[in-house]
């Protein structure tokens, strides 16, 4: 990414960039160090989480055999022993989402705190801005992997059914000490979401705004809209795109842009898909459609269905208003 990223701050006379933001080499200043260290620990774990999710194969075969042969205790135990370590892994993913939520909150506090406006924060605290982008990149990456892996829901559903059945039969299962019924309920709500990590961050951002009533909501939305503008310009400007060294950089920009748009849509009073929005939604969607990446459709779907204010009437599903942008 490097110094290709430009934060665009506009005025009525000049629409050019007036400061650069380095997302690749930015190092924390002394003032940023405490928060940077806290968030960095989470981001380091994020790579492990992604690797584990990518290699998640599930216990489909064992579960099918157990269901087809309910009277064969050996197959029931085999399925249970296969599912338990997987559920423990799913628990780690869920608990990590809570850590990610706290990290996001710390960054929002740092990048919106008075007396400086968000654009000044982004200019001065570039290492934190880089971490904010990396959180969104991880979030969209995680959710893309989760949506294409039905084994996660299948494994967890089998686990919950087995727990319930054995509780009725007064049998004790050791794994309950790790994933008890209360934890299982929370995890069930988390994995029921099509994009669980993005849902977690959207809720966290909404909560941040509601709990900080003395902070103008514009400080948060301006931070998000500026980030969206950064990525859009990088993607649509040949001068910047020509410096990309690999598709990972392209995907990074797309995921961050989509992530901040969805967060903006959740916290802005009228959402991102209106004329008063500070995000050029038609431009963002246009530039997504023009990219050759295989992930483009998934990101467009995230915009379609991740919107919180796209439906002006109860009878219209989420994203109804987006059709005029997507075509």
PDB file of C-alpha atoms in Angstrom:
ATOM      1  CA  UNK A   1       0.000   0.000   0.000  1.00  0.00           C
ATOM      2  CA  UNK A   2       2.690   2.484   1.090  1.00  0.00           C
ATOM      3  CA  UNK A   3       2.528   6.108   0.102  1.00  0.00           C
ATOM      4  CA  UNK A   4       0.136   5.299  -2.722  1.00  0.00           C
ATOM      5  CA  UNK A   5      -2.656   6.010  -0.276  1.00  0.00           C
ATOM      6  CA  UNK A   6      -3.871   9.559  -0.323  1.00  0.00           C
ATOM      7  CA  UNK A   7      -6.334  10.939   2.149  1.00  0.00           C
ATOM      8  CA  UNK A   8      -8.446  13.400   0.228  1.00  0.00           C
ATOM      9  CA  UNK A   9      -9.618  16.466   2.079  1.00  0.00           C
ATOM     10  CA  UNK A  10     -11.728  18.726  -0.027  1.00  0.00           C
ATOM     11  CA  UNK A  11     -12.531  22.406   0.018  1.00  0.00           C
ATOM     12  CA  UNK A  12     -14.662  24.434  -2.326  1.00  0.00           C
ATOM     13  CA  UNK A  13     -11.690  25.717  -4.331  1.00  0.00           C
ATOM     14  CA  UNK A  14      -9.463  22.668  -4.599  1.00  0.00           C
ATOM     15  CA  UNK A  15     -10.289  18.995  -4.815  1.00  0.00           C
ATOM     16  CA  UNK A  16      -6.776  17.634  -4.737  1.00  0.00           C
ATOM     17  CA  UNK A  17      -5.020  15.675  -2.010  1.00  0.00           C
ATOM     18  CA  UNK A  18      -3.196  17.782   0.539  1.00  0.00           C
ATOM     19  CA  UNK A  19      -1.502  15.122   2.631  1.00  0.00           C
ATOM     20  CA  UNK A  20      -0.430  11.530   2.229  1.00  0.00           C
ATOM     21  CA  UNK A  21      -1.070   8.557   4.460  1.00  0.00           C
ATOM     22  CA  UNK A  22       1.319   5.627   4.510  1.00  0.00           C
ATOM     23  CA  UNK A  23      -0.476   2.361   5.276  1.00  0.00           C
ATOM     24  CA  UNK A  24       2.568   0.185   4.749  1.00  0.00           C
ATOM     25  CA  UNK A  25       5.523   1.734   6.543  1.00  0.00           C
ATOM     26  CA  UNK A  26       3.880   3.985   9.124  1.00  0.00           C
ATOM     27  CA  UNK A  27       5.475   3.627  12.546  1.00  0.00           C
ATOM     28  CA  UNK A  28       3.828   4.732  15.799  1.00  0.00           C
ATOM     29  CA  UNK A  29       4.898   7.964  17.383  1.00  0.00           C
ATOM     30  CA  UNK A  30       5.426   8.136  21.119  1.00  0.00           C
ATOM     31  CA  UNK A  31       1.870   9.382  21.569  1.00  0.00           C
ATOM     32  CA  UNK A  32       0.486   6.430  19.591  1.00  0.00           C
ATOM     33  CA  UNK A  33       2.604   3.691  21.164  1.00  0.00           C
ATOM     34  CA  UNK A  34       0.279   2.575  23.972  1.00  0.00           C
ATOM     35  CA  UNK A  35      -2.762   2.082  21.728  1.00  0.00           C
ATOM     36  CA  UNK A  36      -0.641   0.747  18.868  1.00  0.00           C
ATOM     37  CA  UNK A  37       0.835  -1.976  21.081  1.00  0.00           C
ATOM     38  CA  UNK A  38      -2.603  -2.985  22.331  1.00  0.00           C
ATOM     39  CA  UNK A  39      -4.042  -3.254  18.832  1.00  0.00           C
ATOM     40  CA  UNK A  40      -0.923  -4.854  17.384  1.00  0.00           C
ATOM     41  CA  UNK A  41      -1.261  -7.821  19.742  1.00  0.00           C
ATOM     42  CA  UNK A  42      -4.747  -8.409  18.347  1.00  0.00           C
ATOM     43  CA  UNK A  43      -3.621  -8.042  14.739  1.00  0.00           C
ATOM     44  CA  UNK A  44      -0.815 -10.545  15.254  1.00  0.00           C
ATOM     45  CA  UNK A  45      -3.357 -13.096  16.465  1.00  0.00           C
ATOM     46  CA  UNK A  46      -5.577 -12.253  13.497  1.00  0.00           C
ATOM     47  CA  UNK A  47      -3.188 -13.971  11.108  1.00  0.00           C
ATOM     48  CA  UNK A  48      -3.401 -17.183  13.132  1.00  0.00           C
ATOM     49  CA  UNK A  49      -7.194 -16.963  13.181  1.00  0.00           C
ATOM     50  CA  UNK A  50      -7.353 -16.603   9.403  1.00  0.00           C
ATOM     51  CA  UNK A  51      -4.981 -19.522   8.878  1.00  0.00           C
ATOM     52  CA  UNK A  52      -7.062 -21.746  11.175  1.00  0.00           C
ATOM     53  CA  UNK A  53     -10.290 -20.763   9.446  1.00  0.00           C
ATOM     54  CA  UNK A  54      -8.790 -21.352   6.014  1.00  0.00           C
ATOM     55  CA  UNK A  55      -7.763 -24.877   7.003  1.00  0.00           C
ATOM     56  CA  UNK A  56     -11.099 -25.661   8.704  1.00  0.00           C
ATOM     57  CA  UNK A  57     -12.458 -28.811   7.044  1.00  0.00           C
ATOM     58  CA  UNK A  58     -15.163 -29.854   9.497  1.00  0.00           C
ATOM     59  CA  UNK A  59     -16.391 -33.241  10.656  1.00  0.00           C
ATOM     60  CA  UNK A  60     -18.993 -33.821   7.951  1.00  0.00           C
ATOM     61  CA  UNK A  61     -18.152 -37.458   7.298  1.00  0.00           C
ATOM     62  CA  UNK A  62     -18.175 -38.454  10.968  1.00  0.00           C
ATOM     63  CA  UNK A  63     -21.432 -36.600  11.575  1.00  0.00           C
ATOM     64  CA  UNK A  64     -23.164 -38.233   8.594  1.00  0.00           C
ATOM     65  CA  UNK A  65     -22.140 -41.692   9.754  1.00  0.00           C
ATOM     66  CA  UNK A  66     -23.355 -41.005  13.286  1.00  0.00           C
ATOM     67  CA  UNK A  67     -26.715 -39.699  12.095  1.00  0.00           C
ATOM     68  CA  UNK A  68     -27.233 -42.606   9.703  1.00  0.00           C
ATOM     69  CA  UNK A  69     -26.371 -45.137  12.424  1.00  0.00           C
ATOM     70  CA  UNK A  70     -27.887 -43.768  15.656  1.00  0.00           C
ATOM     71  CA  UNK A  71     -27.641 -47.094  17.471  1.00  0.00           C
ATOM     72  CA  UNK A  72     -23.911 -47.544  16.920  1.00  0.00           C
ATOM     73  CA  UNK A  73     -22.233 -46.035  19.970  1.00  0.00           C
ATOM     74  CA  UNK A  74     -18.782 -46.235  18.422  1.00  0.00           C
ATOM     75  CA  UNK A  75     -19.804 -43.955  15.548  1.00  0.00           C
ATOM     76  CA  UNK A  76     -21.488 -41.535  17.972  1.00  0.00           C
ATOM     77  CA  UNK A  77     -18.283 -41.278  19.983  1.00  0.00           C
ATOM     78  CA  UNK A  78     -16.203 -40.898  16.849  1.00  0.00           C
ATOM     79  CA  UNK A  79     -18.335 -37.986  15.663  1.00  0.00           C
ATOM     80  CA  UNK A  80     -18.312 -36.381  19.096  1.00  0.00           C
ATOM     81  CA  UNK A  81     -14.537 -36.664  19.381  1.00  0.00           C
ATOM     82  CA  UNK A  82     -14.163 -35.110  15.932  1.00  0.00           C
ATOM     83  CA  UNK A  83     -16.527 -32.218  16.649  1.00  0.00           C
ATOM     84  CA  UNK A  84     -15.293 -31.194  20.106  1.00  0.00           C
ATOM     85  CA  UNK A  85     -11.896 -29.779  19.056  1.00  0.00           C
ATOM     86  CA  UNK A  86     -13.594 -27.982  16.177  1.00  0.00           C
ATOM     87  CA  UNK A  87     -16.089 -26.351  18.520  1.00  0.00           C
ATOM     88  CA  UNK A  88     -13.219 -25.294  20.770  1.00  0.00           C
ATOM     89  CA  UNK A  89     -11.690 -23.644  17.703  1.00  0.00           C
ATOM     90  CA  UNK A  90     -14.983 -21.908  16.887  1.00  0.00           C
ATOM     91  CA  UNK A  91     -15.043 -20.650  20.450  1.00  0.00           C
ATOM     92  CA  UNK A  92     -11.592 -19.089  19.941  1.00  0.00           C
ATOM     93  CA  UNK A  93     -12.856 -17.358  16.812  1.00  0.00           C
ATOM     94  CA  UNK A  94     -15.827 -15.956  18.721  1.00  0.00           C
ATOM     95  CA  UNK A  95     -13.699 -14.786  21.634  1.00  0.00           C
ATOM     96  CA  UNK A  96     -11.321 -13.149  19.194  1.00  0.00           C
ATOM     97  CA  UNK A  97     -14.234 -11.123  17.782  1.00  0.00           C
ATOM     98  CA  UNK A  98     -14.641  -9.584  21.251  1.00  0.00           C
ATOM     99  CA  UNK A  99     -10.965  -8.637  21.320  1.00  0.00           C
ATOM    100  CA  UNK A 100     -11.287  -7.159  17.835  1.00  0.00           C
ATOM    101  CA  UNK A 101     -14.266  -5.128  19.018  1.00  0.00           C
ATOM    102  CA  UNK A 102     -12.212  -3.644  21.861  1.00  0.00           C
ATOM    103  CA  UNK A 103      -9.336  -2.871  19.505  1.00  0.00           C
ATOM    104  CA  UNK A 104     -11.670  -1.067  17.114  1.00  0.00           C
ATOM    105  CA  UNK A 105     -13.096   0.988  19.949  1.00  0.00           C
ATOM    106  CA  UNK A 106      -9.613   2.063  21.050  1.00  0.00           C
ATOM    107  CA  UNK A 107      -8.798   3.186  17.518  1.00  0.00           C
ATOM    108  CA  UNK A 108     -12.080   5.069  17.130  1.00  0.00           C
ATOM    109  CA  UNK A 109     -11.426   6.893  20.379  1.00  0.00           C
ATOM    110  CA  UNK A 110      -7.938   7.861  19.239  1.00  0.00           C
ATOM    111  CA  UNK A 111      -8.939   8.939  15.724  1.00  0.00           C
ATOM    112  CA  UNK A 112     -11.980  11.009  16.736  1.00  0.00           C
ATOM    113  CA  UNK A 113     -10.971  12.525  20.072  1.00  0.00           C
ATOM    114  CA  UNK A 114     -11.198  16.322  20.410  1.00  0.00           C
ATOM    115  CA  UNK A 115      -9.931  18.901  19.850  1.00  0.00           C
ATOM    116  CA  UNK A 116      -8.529  17.683  16.511  1.00  0.00           C
ATOM    117  CA  UNK A 117     -10.803  16.819  13.561  1.00  0.00           C
ATOM    118  CA  UNK A 118     -10.656  13.273  12.114  1.00  0.00           C
ATOM    119  CA  UNK A 119      -8.661  14.296   9.032  1.00  0.00           C
ATOM    120  CA  UNK A 120      -5.976  15.787  11.247  1.00  0.00           C
ATOM    121  CA  UNK A 121      -5.905  12.622  13.342  1.00  0.00           C
ATOM    122  CA  UNK A 122      -5.476  10.527  10.206  1.00  0.00           C
ATOM    123  CA  UNK A 123      -2.619  12.741   9.058  1.00  0.00           C
ATOM    124  CA  UNK A 124      -0.828  12.802  12.398  1.00  0.00           C
ATOM    125  CA  UNK A 125      -1.537   9.255  13.628  1.00  0.00           C
ATOM    126  CA  UNK A 126      -0.837   7.271  10.509  1.00  0.00           C
ATOM    127  CA  UNK A 127       0.200   4.097  12.315  1.00  0.00           C
ATOM    128  CA  UNK A 128      -3.219   3.914  13.996  1.00  0.00           C
ATOM    129  CA  UNK A 129      -4.964   4.614  10.688  1.00  0.00           C
ATOM    130  CA  UNK A 130      -3.009   1.714   9.197  1.00  0.00           C
ATOM    131  CA  UNK A 131      -4.187  -0.574  12.010  1.00  0.00           C
ATOM    132  CA  UNK A 132      -7.775   0.532  11.474  1.00  0.00           C
ATOM    133  CA  UNK A 133      -7.486  -0.492   7.822  1.00  0.00           C
ATOM    134  CA  UNK A 134      -5.886  -3.815   8.760  1.00  0.00           C
ATOM    135  CA  UNK A 135      -8.775  -4.637  11.103  1.00  0.00           C
ATOM    136  CA  UNK A 136     -11.243  -4.081   8.285  1.00  0.00           C
ATOM    137  CA  UNK A 137      -9.108  -6.115   5.884  1.00  0.00           C
ATOM    138  CA  UNK A 138      -9.100  -9.007   8.355  1.00  0.00           C
ATOM    139  CA  UNK A 139     -12.840  -8.673   8.988  1.00  0.00           C
ATOM    140  CA  UNK A 140     -13.835  -8.935   5.341  1.00  0.00           C
ATOM    141  CA  UNK A 141     -11.318 -11.753   4.797  1.00  0.00           C
ATOM    142  CA  UNK A 142     -12.705 -13.737   7.745  1.00  0.00           C
ATOM    143  CA  UNK A 143     -16.297 -13.295   6.656  1.00  0.00           C
ATOM    144  CA  UNK A 144     -15.540 -14.301   3.069  1.00  0.00           C
ATOM    145  CA  UNK A 145     -14.013 -17.547   4.326  1.00  0.00           C
ATOM    146  CA  UNK A 146     -16.858 -18.188   6.752  1.00  0.00           C
ATOM    147  CA  UNK A 147     -19.560 -17.698   4.114  1.00  0.00           C
ATOM    148  CA  UNK A 148     -17.980 -20.305   1.855  1.00  0.00           C
ATOM    149  CA  UNK A 149     -17.590 -22.942   4.583  1.00  0.00           C
ATOM    150  CA  UNK A 150     -20.924 -24.587   5.516  1.00  0.00           C
ATOM    151  CA  UNK A 151     -19.067 -27.064   7.749  1.00  0.00           C
ATOM    152  CA  UNK A 152     -18.927 -24.397  10.483  1.00  0.00           C
ATOM    153  CA  UNK A 153     -22.698 -24.263  10.910  1.00  0.00           C
ATOM    154  CA  UNK A 154     -23.077 -28.014  10.437  1.00  0.00           C
ATOM    155  CA  UNK A 155     -20.483 -28.851  13.095  1.00  0.00           C
ATOM    156  CA  UNK A 156     -21.880 -26.403  15.597  1.00  0.00           C
ATOM    157  CA  UNK A 157     -25.482 -27.514  15.016  1.00  0.00           C
ATOM    158  CA  UNK A 158     -24.511 -31.135  15.602  1.00  0.00           C
ATOM    159  CA  UNK A 159     -22.645 -30.149  18.763  1.00  0.00           C
ATOM    160  CA  UNK A 160     -25.664 -28.304  20.165  1.00  0.00           C
ATOM    161  CA  UNK A 161     -28.051 -31.156  19.353  1.00  0.00           C
ATOM    162  CA  UNK A 162     -25.736 -33.634  21.030  1.00  0.00           C
ATOM    163  CA  UNK A 163     -25.341 -31.459  24.122  1.00  0.00           C
ATOM    164  CA  UNK A 164     -29.119 -31.113  24.418  1.00  0.00           C
ATOM    165  CA  UNK A 165     -29.760 -34.824  23.922  1.00  0.00           C
ATOM    166  CA  UNK A 166     -27.178 -35.908  26.457  1.00  0.00           C
ATOM    167  CA  UNK A 167     -28.363 -33.361  29.004  1.00  0.00           C
ATOM    168  CA  UNK A 168     -31.801 -34.884  28.775  1.00  0.00           C
ATOM    169  CA  UNK A 169     -30.238 -38.293  29.303  1.00  0.00           C
ATOM    170  CA  UNK A 170     -28.357 -36.927  32.329  1.00  0.00           C
ATOM    171  CA  UNK A 171     -24.994 -37.618  30.761  1.00  0.00           C
ATOM    172  CA  UNK A 172     -22.022 -35.345  31.489  1.00  0.00           C
ATOM    173  CA  UNK A 173     -19.895 -34.183  28.571  1.00  0.00           C
ATOM    174  CA  UNK A 174     -16.438 -32.837  29.374  1.00  0.00           C
ATOM    175  CA  UNK A 175     -16.527 -30.205  26.654  1.00  0.00           C
ATOM    176  CA  UNK A 176     -19.384 -28.437  28.458  1.00  0.00           C
ATOM    177  CA  UNK A 177     -16.841 -27.081  30.911  1.00  0.00           C
ATOM    178  CA  UNK A 178     -15.316 -25.201  27.945  1.00  0.00           C
ATOM    179  CA  UNK A 179     -18.383 -24.404  25.864  1.00  0.00           C
ATOM    180  CA  UNK A 180     -21.331 -24.423  28.212  1.00  0.00           C
ATOM    181  CA  UNK A 181     -24.905 -23.678  27.209  1.00  0.00           C
ATOM    182  CA  UNK A 182     -24.612 -19.916  27.777  1.00  0.00           C
ATOM    183  CA  UNK A 183     -21.482 -19.685  25.655  1.00  0.00           C
ATOM    184  CA  UNK A 184     -23.079 -21.899  23.005  1.00  0.00           C
ATOM    185  CA  UNK A 185     -26.047 -19.521  22.791  1.00  0.00           C
ATOM    186  CA  UNK A 186     -23.768 -16.527  22.222  1.00  0.00           C
ATOM    187  CA  UNK A 187     -21.737 -18.416  19.653  1.00  0.00           C
ATOM    188  CA  UNK A 188     -24.904 -19.528  17.884  1.00  0.00           C
ATOM    189  CA  UNK A 189     -26.007 -15.910  17.419  1.00  0.00           C
ATOM    190  CA  UNK A 190     -22.538 -14.998  16.171  1.00  0.00           C
ATOM    191  CA  UNK A 191     -22.299 -17.754  13.557  1.00  0.00           C
ATOM    192  CA  UNK A 192     -25.897 -17.297  12.449  1.00  0.00           C
ATOM    193  CA  UNK A 193     -24.796 -14.024  10.842  1.00  0.00           C
ATOM    194  CA  UNK A 194     -23.688 -14.219   7.227  1.00  0.00           C
ATOM    195  CA  UNK A 195     -20.845 -11.823   8.071  1.00  0.00           C
ATOM    196  CA  UNK A 196     -20.280 -12.263  11.827  1.00  0.00           C
ATOM    197  CA  UNK A 197     -17.100 -10.203  12.186  1.00  0.00           C
ATOM    198  CA  UNK A 198     -18.521  -7.286  10.228  1.00  0.00           C
ATOM    199  CA  UNK A 199     -21.705  -7.461  12.275  1.00  0.00           C
ATOM    200  CA  UNK A 200     -19.577  -7.306  15.437  1.00  0.00           C
ATOM    201  CA  UNK A 201     -17.706  -4.215  14.218  1.00  0.00           C
ATOM    202  CA  UNK A 202     -20.890  -2.524  12.993  1.00  0.00           C
ATOM    203  CA  UNK A 203     -22.525  -3.013  16.380  1.00  0.00           C
ATOM    204  CA  UNK A 204     -19.367  -1.825  18.143  1.00  0.00           C
ATOM    205  CA  UNK A 205     -19.232   1.354  16.046  1.00  0.00           C
ATOM    206  CA  UNK A 206     -22.910   2.073  16.666  1.00  0.00           C
ATOM    207  CA  UNK A 207     -22.362   1.509  20.383  1.00  0.00           C
ATOM    208  CA  UNK A 208     -19.319   3.801  20.346  1.00  0.00           C
ATOM    209  CA  UNK A 209     -21.375   6.630  18.862  1.00  0.00           C
ATOM    210  CA  UNK A 210     -24.311   6.127  21.230  1.00  0.00           C
ATOM    211  CA  UNK A 211     -22.116   6.010  24.329  1.00  0.00           C
ATOM    212  CA  UNK A 212     -20.085   9.102  23.406  1.00  0.00           C
ATOM    213  CA  UNK A 213     -22.904  11.605  23.318  1.00  0.00           C
ATOM    214  CA  UNK A 214     -20.574  14.586  23.752  1.00  0.00           C
ATOM    215  CA  UNK A 215     -18.668  13.606  20.615  1.00  0.00           C
ATOM    216  CA  UNK A 216     -20.314  14.922  17.426  1.00  0.00           C
ATOM    217  CA  UNK A 217     -21.400  12.006  15.257  1.00  0.00           C
ATOM    218  CA  UNK A 218     -19.758  13.784  12.321  1.00  0.00           C
ATOM    219  CA  UNK A 219     -16.354  13.107  13.842  1.00  0.00           C
ATOM    220  CA  UNK A 220     -16.932   9.380  13.485  1.00  0.00           C
ATOM    221  CA  UNK A 221     -18.632   9.501  10.086  1.00  0.00           C
ATOM    222  CA  UNK A 222     -15.990  11.869   8.675  1.00  0.00           C
ATOM    223  CA  UNK A 223     -13.265   9.451   9.724  1.00  0.00           C
ATOM    224  CA  UNK A 224     -15.064   6.608   7.935  1.00  0.00           C
ATOM    225  CA  UNK A 225     -15.966   8.561   4.804  1.00  0.00           C
ATOM    226  CA  UNK A 226     -12.399   9.792   4.438  1.00  0.00           C
ATOM    227  CA  UNK A 227     -11.116   6.229   4.558  1.00  0.00           C
ATOM    228  CA  UNK A 228     -13.643   5.195   1.894  1.00  0.00           C
ATOM    229  CA  UNK A 229     -12.512   8.067  -0.306  1.00  0.00           C
ATOM    230  CA  UNK A 230      -8.876   7.024   0.117  1.00  0.00           C
ATOM    231  CA  UNK A 231      -9.485   3.537  -1.194  1.00  0.00           C
ATOM    232  CA  UNK A 232     -11.808   4.585  -4.007  1.00  0.00           C
ATOM    233  CA  UNK A 233      -9.257   7.006  -5.425  1.00  0.00           C
ATOM    234  CA  UNK A 234      -6.526   4.387  -5.214  1.00  0.00           C
ATOM    235  CA  UNK A 235      -8.639   1.904  -7.120  1.00  0.00           C
ATOM    236  CA  UNK A 236      -9.923   4.236  -9.822  1.00  0.00           C
ATOM    237  CA  UNK A 237      -6.716   6.186 -10.513  1.00  0.00           C
ATOM    238  CA  UNK A 238      -4.368   4.445 -12.991  1.00  0.00           C
ATOM    239  CA  UNK A 239      -1.370   6.321 -11.562  1.00  0.00           C
ATOM    240  CA  UNK A 240      -1.899   4.717  -8.156  1.00  0.00           C
ATOM    241  CA  UNK A 241      -3.077   1.329  -9.419  1.00  0.00           C
ATOM    242  CA  UNK A 242      -0.076   0.952 -11.684  1.00  0.00           C
ATOM    243  CA  UNK A 243       2.132   0.863  -8.596  1.00  0.00           C
ATOM    244  CA  UNK A 244       0.350  -2.127  -7.080  1.00  0.00           C
ATOM    245  CA  UNK A 245       2.791  -5.003  -6.882  1.00  0.00           C
ATOM    246  CA  UNK A 246       0.260  -7.800  -6.362  1.00  0.00           C
ATOM    247  CA  UNK A 247      -3.442  -8.595  -6.107  1.00  0.00           C
ATOM    248  CA  UNK A 248      -3.258  -8.540  -2.316  1.00  0.00           C
ATOM    249  CA  UNK A 249      -2.881  -4.770  -2.415  1.00  0.00           C
ATOM    250  CA  UNK A 250      -5.897  -4.517  -4.684  1.00  0.00           C
ATOM    251  CA  UNK A 251      -7.976  -6.707  -2.386  1.00  0.00           C
ATOM    252  CA  UNK A 252      -6.799  -4.776   0.653  1.00  0.00           C
ATOM    253  CA  UNK A 253      -8.132  -1.522  -0.795  1.00  0.00           C
ATOM    254  CA  UNK A 254     -11.426  -3.068  -1.828  1.00  0.00           C
ATOM    255  CA  UNK A 255     -12.056  -4.722   1.523  1.00  0.00           C
ATOM    256  CA  UNK A 256     -11.191  -1.622   3.535  1.00  0.00           C
ATOM    257  CA  UNK A 257     -13.413   0.543   1.325  1.00  0.00           C
ATOM    258  CA  UNK A 258     -16.379  -1.811   1.687  1.00  0.00           C
ATOM    259  CA  UNK A 259     -15.806  -2.146   5.433  1.00  0.00           C
ATOM    260  CA  UNK A 260     -15.814   1.575   6.176  1.00  0.00           C
ATOM    261  CA  UNK A 261     -18.849   2.120   3.945  1.00  0.00           C
ATOM    262  CA  UNK A 262     -20.838  -0.429   5.944  1.00  0.00           C
ATOM    263  CA  UNK A 263     -19.702   1.048   9.267  1.00  0.00           C
ATOM    264  CA  UNK A 264     -20.637   4.521   8.008  1.00  0.00           C
ATOM    265  CA  UNK A 265     -24.042   3.250   6.927  1.00  0.00           C
ATOM    266  CA  UNK A 266     -24.698   1.834  10.380  1.00  0.00           C
ATOM    267  CA  UNK A 267     -23.836   4.991  12.318  1.00  0.00           C
ATOM    268  CA  UNK A 268     -24.893   7.808   9.989  1.00  0.00           C
ATOM    269  CA  UNK A 269     -28.463   9.015  10.665  1.00  0.00           C
ATOM    270  CA  UNK A 270     -29.579   8.474   7.051  1.00  0.00           C
ATOM    271  CA  UNK A 271     -26.933   6.018   5.894  1.00  0.00           C
ATOM    272  CA  UNK A 272     -24.368   5.884   3.117  1.00  0.00           C
ATOM    273  CA  UNK A 273     -26.762   5.471   0.175  1.00  0.00           C
ATOM    274  CA  UNK A 274     -28.229   8.970   0.083  1.00  0.00           C
ATOM    275  CA  UNK A 275     -27.455  12.219  -1.723  1.00  0.00           C
ATOM    276  CA  UNK A 276     -26.288  13.796   1.532  1.00  0.00           C
ATOM    277  CA  UNK A 277     -23.734  11.044   2.156  1.00  0.00           C
ATOM    278  CA  UNK A 278     -20.109  12.107   2.067  1.00  0.00           C
ATOM    279  CA  UNK A 279     -19.275   8.838   0.334  1.00  0.00           C
ATOM    280  CA  UNK A 280     -19.476   8.657  -3.461  1.00  0.00           C
ATOM    281  CA  UNK A 281     -21.392   5.393  -3.502  1.00  0.00           C
ATOM    282  CA  UNK A 282     -21.852   5.219  -7.259  1.00  0.00           C
ATOM    283  CA  UNK A 283     -18.136   5.779  -7.694  1.00  0.00           C
ATOM    284  CA  UNK A 284     -17.262   3.123  -5.105  1.00  0.00           C
ATOM    285  CA  UNK A 285     -19.554   0.502  -6.641  1.00  0.00           C
ATOM    286  CA  UNK A 286     -18.392   1.365 -10.148  1.00  0.00           C
ATOM    287  CA  UNK A 287     -14.758   0.885  -9.220  1.00  0.00           C
ATOM    288  CA  UNK A 288     -15.539  -2.437  -7.510  1.00  0.00           C
ATOM    289  CA  UNK A 289     -17.270  -3.724 -10.635  1.00  0.00           C
ATOM    290  CA  UNK A 290     -14.280  -2.762 -12.741  1.00  0.00           C
ATOM    291  CA  UNK A 291     -11.814  -4.866 -10.742  1.00  0.00           C
ATOM    292  CA  UNK A 292     -10.802  -8.301 -12.070  1.00  0.00           C
ATOM    293  CA  UNK A 293     -10.642  -9.903  -8.612  1.00  0.00           C
ATOM    294  CA  UNK A 294     -12.712 -13.004  -7.851  1.00  0.00           C
ATOM    295  CA  UNK A 295     -13.648 -11.426  -4.513  1.00  0.00           C
ATOM    296  CA  UNK A 296     -15.533  -8.534  -6.114  1.00  0.00           C
ATOM    297  CA  UNK A 297     -18.954 -10.210  -6.108  1.00  0.00           C
ATOM    298  CA  UNK A 298     -18.603 -11.115  -2.442  1.00  0.00           C
ATOM    299  CA  UNK A 299     -17.780  -7.521  -1.577  1.00  0.00           C
ATOM    300  CA  UNK A 300     -20.706  -6.225  -3.610  1.00  0.00           C
ATOM    301  CA  UNK A 301     -22.959  -8.637  -1.731  1.00  0.00           C
ATOM    302  CA  UNK A 302     -21.544  -7.361   1.555  1.00  0.00           C
ATOM    303  CA  UNK A 303     -22.653  -3.877   0.519  1.00  0.00           C
ATOM    304  CA  UNK A 304     -26.047  -5.122  -0.641  1.00  0.00           C
ATOM    305  CA  UNK A 305     -26.878  -7.048   2.507  1.00  0.00           C
ATOM    306  CA  UNK A 306     -24.701  -5.324   5.092  1.00  0.00           C
ATOM    307  CA  UNK A 307     -26.610  -2.069   4.785  1.00  0.00           C
ATOM    308  CA  UNK A 308     -28.658  -1.102   7.821  1.00  0.00           C
ATOM    309  CA  UNK A 309     -30.639   1.751   6.261  1.00  0.00           C
ATOM    310  CA  UNK A 310     -31.185   0.565   2.732  1.00  0.00           C
ATOM    311  CA  UNK A 311     -34.871  -0.276   3.266  1.00  0.00           C
ATOM    312  CA  UNK A 312     -37.190   2.729   3.543  1.00  0.00           C
ATOM    313  CA  UNK A 313     -40.257   0.583   4.211  1.00  0.00           C
ATOM    314  CA  UNK A 314     -40.808  -2.484   6.432  1.00  0.00           C
ATOM    315  CA  UNK A 315     -41.987  -4.559   3.465  1.00  0.00           C
ATOM    316  CA  UNK A 316     -38.741  -4.060   1.592  1.00  0.00           C
ATOM    317  CA  UNK A 317     -35.753  -6.163   2.452  1.00  0.00           C
ATOM    318  CA  UNK A 318     -32.321  -4.782   3.355  1.00  0.00           C
ATOM    319  CA  UNK A 319     -30.598  -3.303   0.360  1.00  0.00           C
ATOM    320  CA  UNK A 320     -33.785  -2.404  -1.602  1.00  0.00           C
ATOM    321  CA  UNK A 321     -32.525   1.130  -2.147  1.00  0.00           C
ATOM    322  CA  UNK A 322     -29.171  -0.174  -3.332  1.00  0.00           C
ATOM    323  CA  UNK A 323     -30.555  -1.434  -6.627  1.00  0.00           C
ATOM    324  CA  UNK A 324     -30.313   2.027  -8.101  1.00  0.00           C
ATOM    325  CA  UNK A 325     -26.578   1.988  -7.335  1.00  0.00           C
ATOM    326  CA  UNK A 326     -25.849  -1.594  -8.367  1.00  0.00           C
ATOM    327  CA  UNK A 327     -27.995  -1.593 -11.461  1.00  0.00           C
TER     328      UNK A 327
END
